Short mmCIF file of C-alpha atoms and ligand atoms in Angstrom, two decimals:
data_model
loop_
_atom_site.label_atom_id
_atom_site.label_comp_id
_atom_site.label_asym_id
_atom_site.label_seq_id
_atom_site.Cartn_x
_atom_site.Cartn_y
_atom_site.Cartn_z
CA UNK A 173 161.02 50.46 -175.02
CA UNK A 174 162.44 47.34 -176.64
CA UNK A 175 165.96 48.51 -175.81
CA UNK A 176 164.85 49.20 -172.24
CA UNK A 177 163.30 45.75 -172.22
CA UNK A 178 166.64 44.29 -173.23
CA UNK A 179 168.43 46.27 -170.54
CA UNK A 180 165.97 45.49 -167.74
CA UNK A 181 166.27 41.85 -166.81
CA UNK A 182 167.86 39.42 -164.42
CA UNK A 183 170.87 41.73 -164.32
CA UNK A 184 168.81 44.25 -162.39
CA UNK A 185 167.03 42.00 -159.96
CA UNK A 186 169.31 38.99 -159.62
CA UNK A 187 172.73 40.36 -160.64
CA UNK A 188 172.82 43.81 -159.12
CA UNK A 189 171.59 43.02 -155.58
CA UNK A 190 173.78 39.91 -155.41
CA UNK A 191 176.84 41.87 -156.49
CA UNK A 192 176.01 44.65 -154.07
CA UNK A 193 175.67 42.21 -151.20
CA UNK A 194 178.93 40.46 -151.95
CA UNK A 195 180.93 43.63 -152.62
CA UNK A 196 180.34 45.57 -149.45
CA UNK A 197 176.89 47.13 -149.91
CA UNK A 198 176.62 50.88 -150.29
CA UNK A 199 180.20 51.40 -151.53
CA UNK A 200 179.38 49.16 -154.48
CA UNK A 201 176.18 51.09 -155.12
CA UNK A 202 178.09 54.38 -155.31
CA UNK A 203 180.74 52.94 -157.65
CA UNK A 204 178.02 51.37 -159.78
CA UNK A 205 176.06 54.61 -160.16
CA UNK A 206 179.17 56.56 -161.14
CA UNK A 207 180.36 53.94 -163.63
CA UNK A 208 176.90 53.44 -165.16
CA UNK A 209 176.43 57.12 -165.93
CA UNK A 210 180.03 58.07 -166.70
CA UNK A 211 181.19 55.02 -168.67
CA UNK A 212 178.27 52.81 -169.62
CA UNK A 213 175.95 55.58 -170.91
CA UNK A 214 178.58 57.03 -173.28
CA UNK A 215 179.38 53.52 -174.48
CA UNK A 216 175.67 52.82 -175.02
CA UNK A 217 175.45 55.96 -177.15
CA UNK A 218 178.42 54.76 -179.20
CA UNK A 219 176.73 51.42 -179.91
CA UNK A 220 173.29 52.84 -180.69
CA UNK A 221 174.80 55.41 -183.06
CA UNK A 222 176.94 52.83 -184.87
CA UNK A 223 173.88 50.65 -185.38
CA UNK A 224 171.52 53.33 -186.56
CA UNK A 225 174.13 54.56 -189.01
CA UNK A 226 174.89 51.10 -190.39
CA UNK A 227 171.27 49.86 -190.45
CA UNK A 228 172.53 46.30 -190.10
CA UNK A 229 174.07 43.69 -187.79
CA UNK A 230 177.16 44.56 -185.77
CA UNK A 231 179.82 43.32 -188.19
CA UNK A 232 178.32 45.13 -191.19
CA UNK A 233 177.63 48.30 -189.19
CA UNK A 234 181.17 48.47 -187.84
CA UNK A 235 182.56 47.85 -191.32
CA UNK A 236 180.48 50.69 -192.68
CA UNK A 237 182.44 53.20 -190.60
CA UNK A 238 185.85 51.59 -191.22
CA UNK A 239 188.06 53.13 -193.85
CA UNK A 240 191.00 50.80 -194.35
CA UNK A 241 191.40 47.07 -194.74
CA UNK A 242 192.88 46.58 -191.28
CA UNK A 243 190.05 48.60 -189.76
CA UNK A 244 187.58 46.32 -191.50
CA UNK A 245 189.34 43.31 -189.99
CA UNK A 246 189.17 44.96 -186.60
CA UNK A 247 185.45 45.54 -187.24
CA UNK A 248 184.99 41.84 -187.84
CA UNK A 249 186.82 40.89 -184.63
CA UNK A 250 184.78 43.30 -182.50
CA UNK A 251 181.45 42.49 -184.13
CA UNK A 252 181.93 38.75 -184.24
CA UNK A 253 183.47 38.69 -180.75
CA UNK A 254 180.34 40.43 -179.53
CA UNK A 255 178.11 37.85 -181.18
CA UNK A 256 179.97 34.97 -179.50
CA UNK A 257 179.84 36.83 -176.22
CA UNK A 258 176.07 37.32 -176.58
CA UNK A 259 175.63 33.60 -177.26
CA UNK A 260 177.68 32.64 -174.19
CA UNK A 261 175.76 35.11 -172.05
CA UNK A 262 172.50 33.58 -173.21
CA UNK A 263 173.78 30.14 -172.19
CA UNK A 264 174.15 31.09 -168.54
CA UNK A 265 171.23 33.52 -168.58
CA UNK A 266 168.87 30.74 -169.63
CA UNK A 267 169.87 28.76 -166.54
CA UNK A 268 168.96 31.57 -164.16
CA UNK A 269 165.80 32.28 -166.16
CA UNK A 270 164.93 28.59 -165.78
CA UNK A 271 165.18 29.02 -162.00
CA UNK A 272 162.77 31.95 -162.33
CA UNK A 273 160.25 29.81 -164.22
CA UNK A 274 160.40 27.00 -161.68
CA UNK A 275 159.94 29.56 -158.89
CA UNK A 276 156.86 30.82 -160.79
CA UNK A 277 155.34 27.35 -160.97
CA UNK A 278 156.10 26.40 -157.39
CA UNK A 279 153.25 28.40 -155.78
CA UNK A 280 150.82 26.73 -158.22
CA UNK A 281 152.02 23.28 -157.17
CA UNK A 282 151.70 24.30 -153.53
CA UNK A 283 148.14 25.53 -154.04
CA UNK A 284 147.31 22.27 -155.80
CA UNK A 285 148.70 20.47 -152.77
CA UNK A 286 151.14 18.41 -154.81
CA UNK A 287 154.05 17.96 -152.40
CA UNK A 288 156.45 15.94 -154.61
CA UNK A 289 156.21 18.45 -157.46
CA UNK A 290 156.54 21.39 -155.08
CA UNK A 291 159.80 20.07 -153.71
CA UNK A 292 161.09 19.11 -157.16
CA UNK A 293 160.41 22.68 -158.29
CA UNK A 294 162.02 24.28 -155.26
CA UNK A 295 165.19 22.20 -154.97
CA UNK A 296 168.23 22.38 -157.25
CA UNK A 297 168.50 19.25 -159.38
CA UNK A 298 169.97 18.28 -162.70
CA UNK A 299 166.63 17.22 -164.16
CA UNK A 300 164.83 20.39 -163.12
CA UNK A 301 167.58 22.68 -164.36
CA UNK A 302 167.97 20.91 -167.70
CA UNK A 303 164.24 20.97 -168.37
CA UNK A 304 163.65 24.61 -167.50
CA UNK A 305 166.81 25.88 -169.16
CA UNK A 306 165.87 24.15 -172.39
CA UNK A 307 162.27 25.30 -172.05
CA UNK A 308 163.39 28.88 -171.68
CA UNK A 309 165.63 28.68 -174.76
CA UNK A 310 162.74 27.21 -176.78
CA UNK A 311 160.52 30.13 -175.71
CA UNK A 312 163.20 32.60 -176.77
CA UNK A 313 163.65 30.83 -180.11
CA UNK A 314 159.90 30.79 -180.73
CA UNK A 315 159.69 34.56 -180.30
CA UNK A 316 162.82 35.40 -182.28
CA UNK A 317 161.97 33.19 -185.22
CA UNK A 318 158.92 35.38 -185.84
CA UNK A 319 160.98 38.60 -186.04
CA UNK A 320 161.86 41.09 -183.35
CA UNK A 321 159.56 43.94 -184.13
CA UNK A 322 156.33 42.12 -183.35
CA UNK A 323 155.33 42.27 -179.81
CA UNK A 324 158.50 42.96 -177.89
CA UNK A 325 157.67 46.58 -177.47
CA UNK A 326 154.17 45.77 -176.33
CA UNK A 327 155.48 43.34 -173.72
CA UNK A 328 158.13 45.74 -172.51
CA UNK A 329 155.63 48.56 -172.11
CA UNK A 330 153.40 46.48 -169.87
CA UNK A 331 156.22 44.86 -168.02
CA UNK A 332 158.00 47.90 -166.66
CA UNK A 333 155.09 49.50 -164.71
CA UNK A 334 153.94 46.10 -163.42
CA UNK A 335 157.43 45.24 -162.24
CA UNK A 336 157.88 48.57 -160.50
CA UNK A 337 154.50 48.37 -158.74
CA UNK A 338 155.18 44.94 -157.33
CA UNK A 339 158.70 45.98 -156.28
CA UNK A 340 157.38 49.03 -154.42
CA UNK A 341 154.62 47.06 -152.72
CA UNK A 342 157.18 44.49 -151.55
CA UNK A 343 159.57 47.18 -150.33
CA UNK A 344 156.84 48.63 -148.12
CA UNK A 345 156.13 45.17 -146.73
CA UNK A 346 159.82 44.42 -146.09
CA UNK A 347 160.39 47.72 -144.31
CA UNK A 348 157.85 46.70 -141.66
CA UNK A 349 159.78 43.53 -140.76
CA UNK A 350 162.49 43.07 -138.14
CA UNK A 351 166.00 43.51 -139.43
CA UNK A 352 165.05 45.63 -142.46
CA UNK A 353 166.68 48.79 -141.11
CA UNK A 354 170.06 47.09 -140.73
CA UNK A 355 169.76 46.06 -144.37
CA UNK A 356 168.75 49.53 -145.48
CA UNK A 357 171.78 50.95 -143.72
CA UNK A 358 174.10 48.42 -145.36
CA UNK A 359 172.65 49.41 -148.74
CA UNK A 360 172.63 53.18 -148.37
CA UNK A 361 175.42 54.21 -145.99
CA UNK A 362 178.71 53.71 -147.81
CA UNK A 363 182.06 52.91 -146.32
CA UNK A 364 184.10 55.10 -148.65
CA UNK A 365 187.37 53.43 -147.72
CA UNK A 366 186.53 50.39 -149.85
CA UNK A 367 185.29 52.25 -152.90
CA UNK A 368 188.63 52.15 -154.72
CA UNK A 369 189.08 48.45 -154.10
CA UNK A 370 190.18 47.10 -157.52
CA UNK A 371 187.93 44.07 -157.30
CA UNK A 372 184.91 46.16 -156.39
CA UNK A 373 185.53 48.49 -159.33
CA UNK A 374 185.93 45.75 -161.90
CA UNK A 375 182.78 44.05 -160.63
CA UNK A 376 180.81 47.30 -160.73
CA UNK A 377 182.00 48.03 -164.25
CA UNK A 378 181.11 44.54 -165.45
CA UNK A 379 177.71 44.80 -163.80
CA UNK A 380 177.02 48.19 -165.43
CA UNK A 381 177.95 46.84 -168.88
CA UNK A 382 175.91 43.71 -168.34
CA UNK A 383 172.89 45.62 -167.18
CA UNK A 384 172.91 47.88 -170.24
CA UNK A 385 173.51 44.91 -172.57
CA UNK A 386 176.73 46.49 -173.87
CA UNK A 387 179.74 45.14 -175.74
CA UNK A 388 177.89 42.29 -177.38
CA UNK A 389 176.59 43.94 -180.51
CA UNK A 390 173.05 43.79 -179.11
CA UNK A 391 172.68 47.54 -178.76
CA UNK A 392 174.19 48.00 -182.24
CA UNK A 393 171.38 45.86 -183.62
CA UNK A 394 168.74 47.66 -181.59
CA UNK A 395 170.27 50.94 -182.83
CA UNK A 396 169.72 49.71 -186.37
CA UNK A 397 166.00 49.32 -185.63
CA UNK A 398 165.65 52.91 -184.35
CA UNK A 399 164.01 55.37 -186.72
CA UNK A 400 166.05 58.30 -188.04
CA UNK A 401 163.39 60.58 -186.57
CA UNK A 402 164.21 59.58 -183.00
CA UNK A 403 166.50 61.59 -180.78
CA UNK A 404 169.31 59.17 -179.92
CA UNK A 405 170.79 61.29 -177.15
CA UNK A 406 167.66 61.36 -175.02
CA UNK A 407 166.66 57.84 -175.99
CA UNK A 408 169.97 56.48 -174.68
CA UNK A 409 169.56 58.56 -171.54
CA UNK A 410 166.06 57.14 -170.91
CA UNK A 411 167.26 53.58 -171.32
CA UNK A 412 170.10 54.20 -168.86
CA UNK A 413 167.83 55.94 -166.35
CA UNK A 414 165.13 53.26 -166.45
CA UNK A 415 167.71 50.51 -166.12
CA UNK A 416 169.66 52.06 -163.25
CA UNK A 417 166.45 53.03 -161.47
CA UNK A 418 165.03 49.51 -161.57
CA UNK A 419 168.32 48.06 -160.32
CA UNK A 420 168.38 50.58 -157.49
CA UNK A 421 164.80 49.78 -156.50
CA UNK A 422 165.51 46.04 -156.64
CA UNK A 423 168.40 46.63 -154.23
CA UNK A 424 166.01 48.44 -151.88
CA UNK A 425 164.00 45.24 -151.75
CA UNK A 426 166.58 42.47 -151.78
CA UNK A 427 169.26 43.82 -149.44
CA UNK A 428 166.85 44.58 -146.57
CA UNK A 429 165.04 41.30 -147.32
CA UNK A 430 168.33 39.46 -146.76
CA UNK A 431 168.61 40.86 -143.28
CA UNK A 432 164.94 40.14 -142.58
CA UNK A 433 165.44 36.54 -143.69
CA UNK A 434 168.50 36.28 -141.47
CA UNK A 435 166.52 37.64 -138.51
CA UNK A 436 164.04 34.83 -139.22
CA UNK A 437 166.75 32.21 -139.08
CA UNK A 438 167.61 31.69 -142.77
CA UNK A 439 171.38 31.40 -143.08
CA UNK A 440 172.56 34.16 -145.40
CA UNK A 441 176.06 35.03 -144.19
CA UNK A 442 178.83 32.74 -142.97
CA UNK A 443 180.40 33.36 -139.58
CA UNK A 444 183.06 35.47 -141.36
CA UNK A 445 180.31 37.66 -142.78
CA UNK A 446 180.56 36.32 -146.34
CA UNK A 447 177.55 35.46 -148.46
CA UNK A 448 176.88 31.73 -148.37
CA UNK A 449 175.34 31.16 -151.79
CA UNK A 450 175.64 34.08 -154.14
CA UNK A 451 174.02 32.66 -157.25
CA UNK A 452 170.88 31.48 -155.54
CA UNK A 453 170.63 34.32 -153.03
CA UNK A 454 167.37 35.78 -154.34
CA UNK A 455 165.83 32.32 -154.51
CA UNK A 456 166.40 31.90 -150.77
CA UNK A 457 165.58 35.38 -149.63
CA UNK A 458 162.41 36.06 -151.60
CA UNK A 459 160.59 32.76 -151.02
CA UNK A 460 161.35 33.18 -147.29
CA UNK A 461 159.69 36.57 -147.51
CA UNK A 462 156.65 35.25 -149.41
CA UNK A 463 156.29 32.33 -146.98
CA UNK A 464 155.95 34.79 -144.14
CA UNK A 465 152.88 36.31 -145.81
CA UNK A 466 150.80 33.15 -145.56
CA UNK A 467 148.48 32.18 -148.44
CA UNK A 468 148.67 35.65 -150.03
CA UNK A 469 152.39 35.02 -150.34
CA UNK A 470 151.68 32.30 -152.87
CA UNK A 471 149.97 34.77 -155.19
CA UNK A 472 152.61 37.44 -154.63
CA UNK A 473 155.37 34.92 -155.29
CA UNK A 474 153.69 33.75 -158.45
CA UNK A 475 153.21 37.30 -159.75
CA UNK A 476 156.74 38.35 -158.87
CA UNK A 477 158.52 35.41 -160.49
CA UNK A 478 156.22 35.50 -163.52
CA UNK A 479 157.17 39.12 -164.11
CA UNK A 480 160.83 38.21 -163.68
CA UNK A 481 160.49 35.44 -166.23
CA UNK A 482 158.99 37.89 -168.73
CA UNK A 483 161.75 40.40 -168.00
CA UNK A 484 164.28 37.65 -168.63
CA UNK A 485 162.57 36.87 -171.92
CA UNK A 486 162.65 40.46 -173.22
CA UNK A 487 166.39 40.35 -172.48
CA UNK A 488 167.15 36.92 -173.85
CA UNK A 489 165.49 37.66 -177.17
CA UNK A 490 167.93 40.54 -177.61
CA UNK A 491 170.85 38.16 -176.99
CA UNK A 492 169.62 35.60 -179.49
CA UNK A 493 168.92 38.32 -182.03
CA UNK A 494 172.67 39.06 -182.18
CA UNK A 495 173.82 35.78 -183.78
CA UNK A 496 170.54 35.34 -185.68
CA UNK A 497 170.58 38.72 -187.42
CA UNK A 498 174.21 38.13 -188.39
CA UNK A 499 173.53 34.67 -189.79
CA UNK A 500 170.44 35.85 -191.68
CA UNK A 501 172.08 38.93 -193.21
CA UNK A 502 175.52 37.43 -193.85
CA UNK A 503 174.63 33.97 -195.14
CA UNK A 504 171.13 34.84 -196.39
CA UNK A 505 169.78 32.01 -194.26
CA UNK A 506 166.11 31.55 -193.67
CA UNK A 507 165.27 33.31 -190.40
CA UNK A 508 163.35 30.43 -188.88
CA UNK A 509 166.00 27.83 -189.70
CA UNK A 510 168.83 30.06 -188.49
CA UNK A 511 167.05 30.69 -185.19
CA UNK A 512 166.40 27.01 -184.45
CA UNK A 513 169.95 26.06 -185.42
CA UNK A 514 171.57 28.68 -183.20
CA UNK A 515 169.06 27.88 -180.45
CA UNK A 516 170.16 24.24 -180.62
CA UNK A 517 173.85 25.17 -180.29
CA UNK A 518 173.09 27.39 -177.31
CA UNK A 519 171.06 24.62 -175.67
CA UNK A 520 174.07 22.32 -175.93
CA UNK A 521 176.40 24.90 -174.37
CA UNK A 522 173.83 25.69 -171.70
CA UNK A 523 173.30 22.04 -170.81
CA UNK A 524 177.06 21.56 -170.51
CA UNK A 525 177.16 24.46 -168.05
CA UNK A 526 174.28 22.90 -166.07
CA UNK A 527 176.07 19.55 -165.90
CA UNK A 528 179.45 20.99 -164.89
CA UNK A 529 177.83 23.80 -162.94
CA UNK A 530 180.47 24.31 -160.24
CA UNK A 531 183.32 24.66 -162.71
CA UNK A 532 181.65 26.42 -165.60
CA UNK A 533 178.88 28.71 -164.37
CA UNK A 534 181.03 31.28 -162.54
CA UNK A 535 183.77 30.96 -165.15
CA UNK A 536 181.51 31.82 -168.10
CA UNK A 537 179.98 34.75 -166.19
CA UNK A 538 183.41 36.17 -165.35
CA UNK A 539 184.74 35.63 -168.85
CA UNK A 540 181.81 37.30 -170.61
CA UNK A 541 180.66 40.03 -168.25
CA UNK A 542 183.86 41.10 -166.53
CA UNK A 543 186.21 40.76 -169.49
CA UNK A 544 184.33 40.35 -172.77
CA UNK A 545 181.74 43.06 -172.40
CA UNK A 546 183.87 45.94 -171.07
CA UNK A 547 186.72 45.19 -173.49
CA UNK A 548 184.43 44.93 -176.53
CA UNK A 549 182.63 48.07 -175.33
CA UNK A 550 185.99 49.79 -175.13
CA UNK A 551 186.66 48.83 -178.74
CA UNK A 552 183.32 50.30 -179.84
CA UNK A 553 184.38 53.55 -178.16
CA UNK A 554 187.67 53.41 -180.10
CA UNK A 555 185.70 52.94 -183.31
CA UNK A 556 183.54 55.97 -182.72
CA UNK A 557 186.33 58.11 -181.27
CA UNK A 558 189.22 57.33 -183.60
CA UNK A 559 187.94 55.68 -186.77
CA UNK A 560 184.60 57.25 -187.59
CA UNK A 561 184.92 60.64 -189.30
CA UNK A 562 183.63 63.24 -186.95
CA UNK A 563 181.45 65.00 -189.52
CA UNK A 564 179.73 61.82 -190.52
CA UNK A 565 179.18 61.00 -186.85
CA UNK A 566 177.62 64.41 -186.28
CA UNK A 567 175.38 64.01 -189.33
CA UNK A 568 174.08 60.72 -187.90
CA UNK A 569 173.29 62.10 -184.46
CA UNK A 570 171.76 65.27 -185.95
CA UNK A 571 168.97 63.20 -187.44
CA UNK A 572 166.19 63.37 -184.92
CA UNK A 573 168.17 65.84 -182.83
CA UNK A 574 168.86 68.85 -185.11
CA UNK A 575 170.30 71.15 -182.43
CA UNK A 576 172.85 68.65 -181.18
CA UNK A 577 175.88 70.45 -182.66
CA UNK A 578 175.50 73.24 -180.08
CA UNK A 579 174.52 71.02 -177.18
CA UNK A 580 176.50 70.13 -174.09
CA UNK A 581 176.35 66.52 -175.27
CA UNK A 582 178.28 67.24 -178.45
CA UNK A 583 180.80 69.44 -176.60
CA UNK A 584 181.68 66.62 -174.22
CA UNK A 585 180.83 63.22 -175.67
CA UNK A 586 183.12 62.99 -178.75
CA UNK A 587 186.39 63.64 -176.88
CA UNK A 588 185.08 61.82 -173.86
CA UNK A 589 184.51 58.68 -175.89
CA UNK A 590 187.87 59.15 -177.60
CA UNK A 591 190.04 59.49 -174.50
CA UNK A 592 188.30 59.16 -171.16
CA UNK A 593 186.16 56.05 -171.72
CA UNK A 594 188.89 53.83 -173.19
CA UNK A 595 191.42 55.02 -170.62
CA UNK A 596 189.08 54.60 -167.68
CA UNK A 597 187.98 51.12 -168.76
CA UNK A 598 191.61 50.11 -169.35
CA UNK A 599 192.61 51.50 -165.96
CA UNK A 600 189.94 49.50 -164.14
CA UNK A 601 191.37 46.38 -165.76
CA UNK A 602 195.02 47.06 -165.19
CA UNK A 603 194.13 47.93 -161.63
CA UNK A 604 192.25 44.66 -161.16
CA UNK A 605 195.08 42.57 -162.61
CA UNK A 606 197.96 44.25 -160.77
CA UNK A 607 196.08 45.90 -157.90
N1 LIG B 972 170.85 43.66 -169.65
C1 LIG B 972 170.15 42.46 -169.38
C2 LIG B 972 169.91 42.33 -167.89
O1 LIG B 972 170.20 43.20 -167.14
C3 LIG B 972 170.87 41.28 -169.89
C4 LIG B 972 171.17 41.37 -171.32
C5 LIG B 972 170.29 41.44 -172.33
C6 LIG B 972 172.42 41.34 -171.89
N2 LIG B 972 170.95 41.48 -173.52
C7 LIG B 972 172.24 41.40 -173.27
C8 LIG B 972 173.65 41.26 -171.33
C9 LIG B 972 173.32 41.39 -174.10
C10 LIG B 972 174.70 41.25 -172.16
C11 LIG B 972 174.54 41.33 -173.53
O2 LIG B 972 169.43 41.34 -167.44
#
């Protein structure tokens, strides 16, 4: 559940619908589903297995399966690269999570009738973004400095059903509004001619890796916390299914809601049919929806954004855990000190992104999610496929899943991860650079 909590976050409800809307709707959905199950799930299995075998942070775990000196150096590059990538992801994630927190507080200010605070909370400004971004990082630090095991699982278990119920209730409401059917059609009826578009594919792959928290050593660490009694194969499958399902359901809400908002006069698309403001899309579309509900909308808006903030928190703690567990295990630092120190560095990077938002925000997202994550994920596949001895790999997966040697999984996955995954990921890239 903690791994699912890491996977389910802003990527599902902010990232996925935004990407779908700006990459041609249903065609993106189809590409995303295929890539999530065929490339991201096998890669997730690779990371979880590496972690459970190594019982330590990413660098140490990858070194444990390396045999030669150069392989150990490669292990360091992949593990440490992942840690940097996780830190950079947290720096932009905290900004979006900060927007979620201010959207949570806004209905309270409205109810209290405090107009200046309401508009400060609802409008983009340097002061608001700096305060909430920093606040969110402090919350993450406070949880992580106490150790991961306490509480995350409890939060995740409550979060998922609550999130799904509110999503479904909102979907029913949206479907009754004008314009929803056009949105539903855009989301579910694909135009197959654009599905091989190189840009669409690279975006879908990046989104799938982001949503499953791959390539950043996070799932290696979570793997190291999984008991040897658990069945890794089905556990990985559950995490993938829950994650993809929640993203799909979020799309069912947001895409039709965009068209409803447009029917109500909110400007969503430019005259050329392009999205006007991608990053803040959900913060325009959803409040417009809640406004239309009258006073009840204030409560619904509060509940929705509060749940989103919690979902962001169960994800951000997994990102911060990556550098912290490395620092604690490698330099035998005190956990609390290490967490505050790394939190401070991330706050500085995050604030820089807030200040130079137009130049840095999109750049850091592209760098980490479209390049860093898939390429580091590819390298984890290479580790499992080419470096790890197959017998030792089988022994690891057998624990908690004794019959795996004769299963379909074991017949397909090892060669799949050796050849198909690295090739397919590489192809998507080459295609996007030269396509
Ligand atoms: N998967 C999370 C989401 O969808 C984000 C996330 C959590 C993440 N941990 C990560 C992304 C590590 C990359 C790396 O919101």
